[in-house]
Structures are given as C-alpha cells and as structure tokens.
Amino acid sequence: MLSLFRYLSGYLEVMLSGRGAERFLNLCSRHEILIWDLRKEQEVCFFKLSVRSFRRIRPYVRKTGITIRIQNRYGLPFWLYRYKKRKLFFAGILLAASLLIYLSQFVWNIEITGNSRVTEDTLLHFLEENSWGYGSSKKSLDCEAMEAALRESFPDIIWTSIELSGTKMTVAVKESLLSRTESEPDSGEPTDLIAGNDGIVTSIVTRSGTPCVKAGDVVAQGDVLVYGRIDIYDDDGNVVDCHYCTADADVYLQEEELYTDEISAHYLQKEKTGNRKICYTLELFGKCVPLFAKACGYEQYELTSEYRQWRLYQNYYFPVILRIDTYEEYDETQAVYTRERMKEQAKEHFAIYLDELAKKNIQILEKNVMINTGKEGLTVSGTLTVVKKAGQRQSTDRLESEENIENSETTQTNERLAADEME
Amino acid sequence: MKKMKHHPIMKEHMVEALELPKDLVYHAAIVTVLGNRELTLENYRGMIEYHTDHVCVQTKNCRVTVTGQNLTIPYYTNDEMKITGLIKTIMYE
C-alpha cells in the first residue's frame, strides 16, 4: 500500500557524496523528511525520497556542504510526463477505462447453486425469457421480484436468494425435500387420502379427516384411507352434520414392489486412438469468433469444451470468453462383458435403486431378487417388500355425502312420525 | 540551594512500583534484533557514522555500534531506523 502511494506521488533516487553525509541524514530525520533504501557504495550514499521532500532538502544540502545528484525518477508523474506527447495512447487508455465502466453495468456471469431437480438450463432459460439473463442491465434487475417470480414459477423451489456482485449474478436456490404435489395441497378443496397400490396398513396417524382403516388392514389400490369429511353424530349415533376438510395423515403401507433389470452382454467399446485436436473459439458478446479455424476431420470423436471467461477482478467478469474445444478421436468396437462384470453391473444398478428408495424415505423389509444368466446377457427380476407413505389424493365427493345426510335426516323424521302415530 | 540527587536504586524501585515505561524513564534505546539479518533501533539522537561494514548511532546514554557486512538502512526517520545486512556485533560504548 505504501509503495503504491509512493508510486502515485512519485519519488527519486538520489546520489549523495561529501563528508557531511551523516549530518545531512540527521538533519533530514529531525525535519521529518522520510528517507528510505539508504545504501553506501564506496564513499557514495544512495537513498530514495519523495518529490515533495526533495524540494525541502536544499537548505540542508547547502548547510552540510554535500553534493546531491538525481540518479533515477520513479512513479506516475514522471511516467505521464515522459509519454505526454502520445495523445492517442492516453485516448486509448481513457476509452478502455470508459468501456470497462460501461460494461460493468451489465450481468456477464450467472452462477446457480443449490439446484438438483430443477436444472441449471431451465433456470437460465427462465431468466433469459424474463430478460434477466446474460447481458441484462444491472439497473433493470429487481432481485426481490426475481426471487418471487422464481418461487412462483417453480413449485419445487422453496427459497431463493439473488445476489449481484460486480458483474456476476449468483442465484442460490433451495428445493423442498418433497415435491409440492406430494406435500399439502394448496387449495382449500376437501380431499381424501387413497391407497396408490395394494398393501397392508402398518401404521396410521390422522391429523385431519376421518380414518377408514386401521393398522393391519389389507387395502386395494384406490381404497380410501382417510376421508376428507368429518361426520358429526348426535346422542343416538345418527349423523346430524358434516364438515369437509383436507385429509391429512401419515399412513404407511406395506407393499410389494417389482424390480427388473436387464444387462446386455454385448456393448460398444470406445477406444481412443490418441489423435486429438484443440480448437480455440472466442466468444464476444455471445457471438463466436473461431480462432485458427480448422475442421476436426474425425468420424467419431469426443468433444470436451472448456470455458475461460475474462475477469478483471474477482466478480468483475466481462463478455469475453475463450472456449477451448478438445476433439479426441475414438474407434468403436463390439465387445462382450464377462459374467462377473455383468453381475457387478447388476449389483451396482440394484444398489443405486436401493439408494433412491432410501432417499424417498421408503423402508425396505425384504428383498427377493434373482439373477438369471442367459446367452444374450443377464436378467434381474424379483420383488421387494417395502413400507412407504401413501400420499395419493382424490377430491371428496360432496354431493353424495350431502344426499346421504339428507336421506338419513328424512328417515329420522319418518321414524319419529311413525312413533307419534303409534302413540 | 543544594540540588537533590536521585538515588539510582530508589529510582529503580519507584519505576518498578509505579510500573512506568522504562524506555522513557531511563531514556534507553530500544534495539530489536531479528536473527542476524535485521535490526530496529528506537530512541536515538542521530547517526554518527555510516559505512557498509559498521553503523554508529548516538543514543542519550551511550553509543550503539553495529558491525557487519553490506549494511543498508531501509528507512531512517526521527523515531526509528532499520538496519539490514549481515550483522556480526552490537556494541554499547
């Protein structure tokens, strides 16, 4: 920092000769003239001091009878003086600086974090559609409105934060663990909870609604587990009124799940020939300019692209991107897996499947999976006994239930009338 | 009138008791040495001699002479100076 300040204000390297060098140095320090990098070569001293200090040392030079000579001039004032005739050069610097200032008013880099189900491309496309994407003016961006729009358009996103720093926009999102359809419905419409598959109820905890099953019951697909209607009975046990609500309960069903997988013994093996070509492309303001253009000329190749965006400092990105495309040639040959390799692959697939079940909070009670080996490959099939949450919904049938109540009420009144007549 | 002289032991006791800064009371030079490459000197009056093989500095009570090789002074102000180079001896005269 100090050296930068010295550079900006300009400083000199001075040669000092004569007998009163020490006296001169003492006088300088007494009068608070800062001297640095003092060294002696034979009988001559060299030191550095600022331009302002140099103007103050004249009386002390005369007093001590030494001679001084400027050896070198450093710093911005001298540099500017040296190049003062190069007007176009300074105009270029000014133009570059103004261009940088102008370009820094736009977004040139977007980073999206925290997304897994909603892809980065989807989010970028959404931003682009709303003219909030790459190259949009920073002034026109309203982060809070963008955050609200993101949450509204993507039900899976429950939290968003958009931050502008330099020319970089960071979109941080958090997704809900359950998708919105699985979680509570938004509308106030009364709904029932129904069984998605055949199974046995292992546990039921009802928060709202009327439970129709109990633990241990066998249910078929489509059976109502919890009604979205709560009947109100009188002292005689007759329904006098009913309330509608959204059925809410944790109902766990023990189900049989089918698992099948096929692994073909034949596959195409890619073998790299070792030939590779690297192409450079410059992307300026979203437009591609190929550098040293040459066709790759390979029939089958793997393409790896690396993007390097120019930035001035940390988050100050600019719309100059160097794309490095690496083409690697390969030959395709038919190959056959060994039986062990196929088994390994089948096991890997099964492990991934189990992982996915675990992520969905599905409990596995029993695994009964067989591997059948054939000539063409390997077939895996079997069943899994799992316990999972029943979460399907259907709207509660209002009309029928109201008719029922009316019917029940009319039967009650008929009964009363009959009783009166008897009396 | 006879001037009262401070007894050195009594002064020491007073400094200890009052926890006064010793460098101010004794007008002592503060010499900070980092290995044999760097030396920082404070509380001095002025430089008496400067050569590549020795630097002689006057403090209030004594002279400090630093001898060595290729001695340079990165900064020299009224309060503090720094000597770098290959330091061999530091003498109080």
JSON list of C-alpha atoms in Angstrom, two decimals, chain A residues 55 65 72 89 100 103 115-116 123 142 172 194 238-239 257 286 304 315 361 383 406 411:
[
{"chain": "A", "resi": 55, "resn": "ARG", "atom": "CA", "xyz": [12.14, 20.27, -2.64]},
{"chain": "A", "resi": 65, "resn": "GLY", "atom": "CA", "xyz": [28.25, 21.12, 2.03]},
{"chain": "A", "resi": 72, "resn": "ASN", "atom": "CA", "xyz": [16.53, 7.91, -11.20]},
{"chain": "A", "resi": 89, "resn": "PHE", "atom": "CA", "xyz": [-2.16, 6.33, -26.25]},
{"chain": "A", "resi": 100, "resn": "LEU", "atom": "CA", "xyz": [-14.88, -1.16, -18.74]},
{"chain": "A", "resi": 103, "resn": "LEU", "atom": "CA", "xyz": [-19.62, -2.94, -19.47]},
{"chain": "A", "resi": 115, "resn": "ASN", "atom": "CA", "xyz": [-30.50, -26.84, -7.51]},
{"chain": "A", "resi": 116, "resn": "SER", "atom": "CA", "xyz": [-30.86, -30.56, -8.16]},
{"chain": "A", "resi": 123, "resn": "LEU", "atom": "CA", "xyz": [-33.36, -21.70, -14.66]},
{"chain": "A", "resi": 142, "resn": "ASP", "atom": "CA", "xyz": [-35.08, -6.16, -9.20]},
{"chain": "A", "resi": 172, "resn": "ALA", "atom": "CA", "xyz": [-28.95, -19.56, -4.76]},
{"chain": "A", "resi": 194, "resn": "ILE", "atom": "CA", "xyz": [-56.29, -43.04, -1.09]},
{"chain": "A", "resi": 238, "resn": "ASN", "atom": "CA", "xyz": [-77.05, -40.57, 13.84]},
{"chain": "A", "resi": 239, "resn": "VAL", "atom": "CA", "xyz": [-75.22, -38.20, 11.53]},
{"chain": "A", "resi": 257, "resn": "GLU", "atom": "CA", "xyz": [-42.57, -53.64, -5.42]},
{"chain": "A", "resi": 286, "resn": "GLY", "atom": "CA", "xyz": [-22.42, -14.05, -27.15]},
{"chain": "A", "resi": 304, "resn": "THR", "atom": "CA", "xyz": [-14.68, -31.56, -24.34]},
{"chain": "A", "resi": 315, "resn": "ASN", "atom": "CA", "xyz": [-16.50, -10.92, -9.62]},
{"chain": "A", "resi": 361, "resn": "ASN", "atom": "CA", "xyz": [-37.81, -42.47, 2.90]},
{"chain": "A", "resi": 383, "resn": "THR", "atom": "CA", "xyz": [-39.85, -58.32, -5.57]},
{"chain": "A", "resi": 406, "resn": "GLU", "atom": "CA", "xyz": [-80.50, -35.59, 3.86]},
{"chain": "A", "resi": 411, "resn": "THR", "atom": "CA", "xyz": [-85.51, -41.42, 7.65]}
]
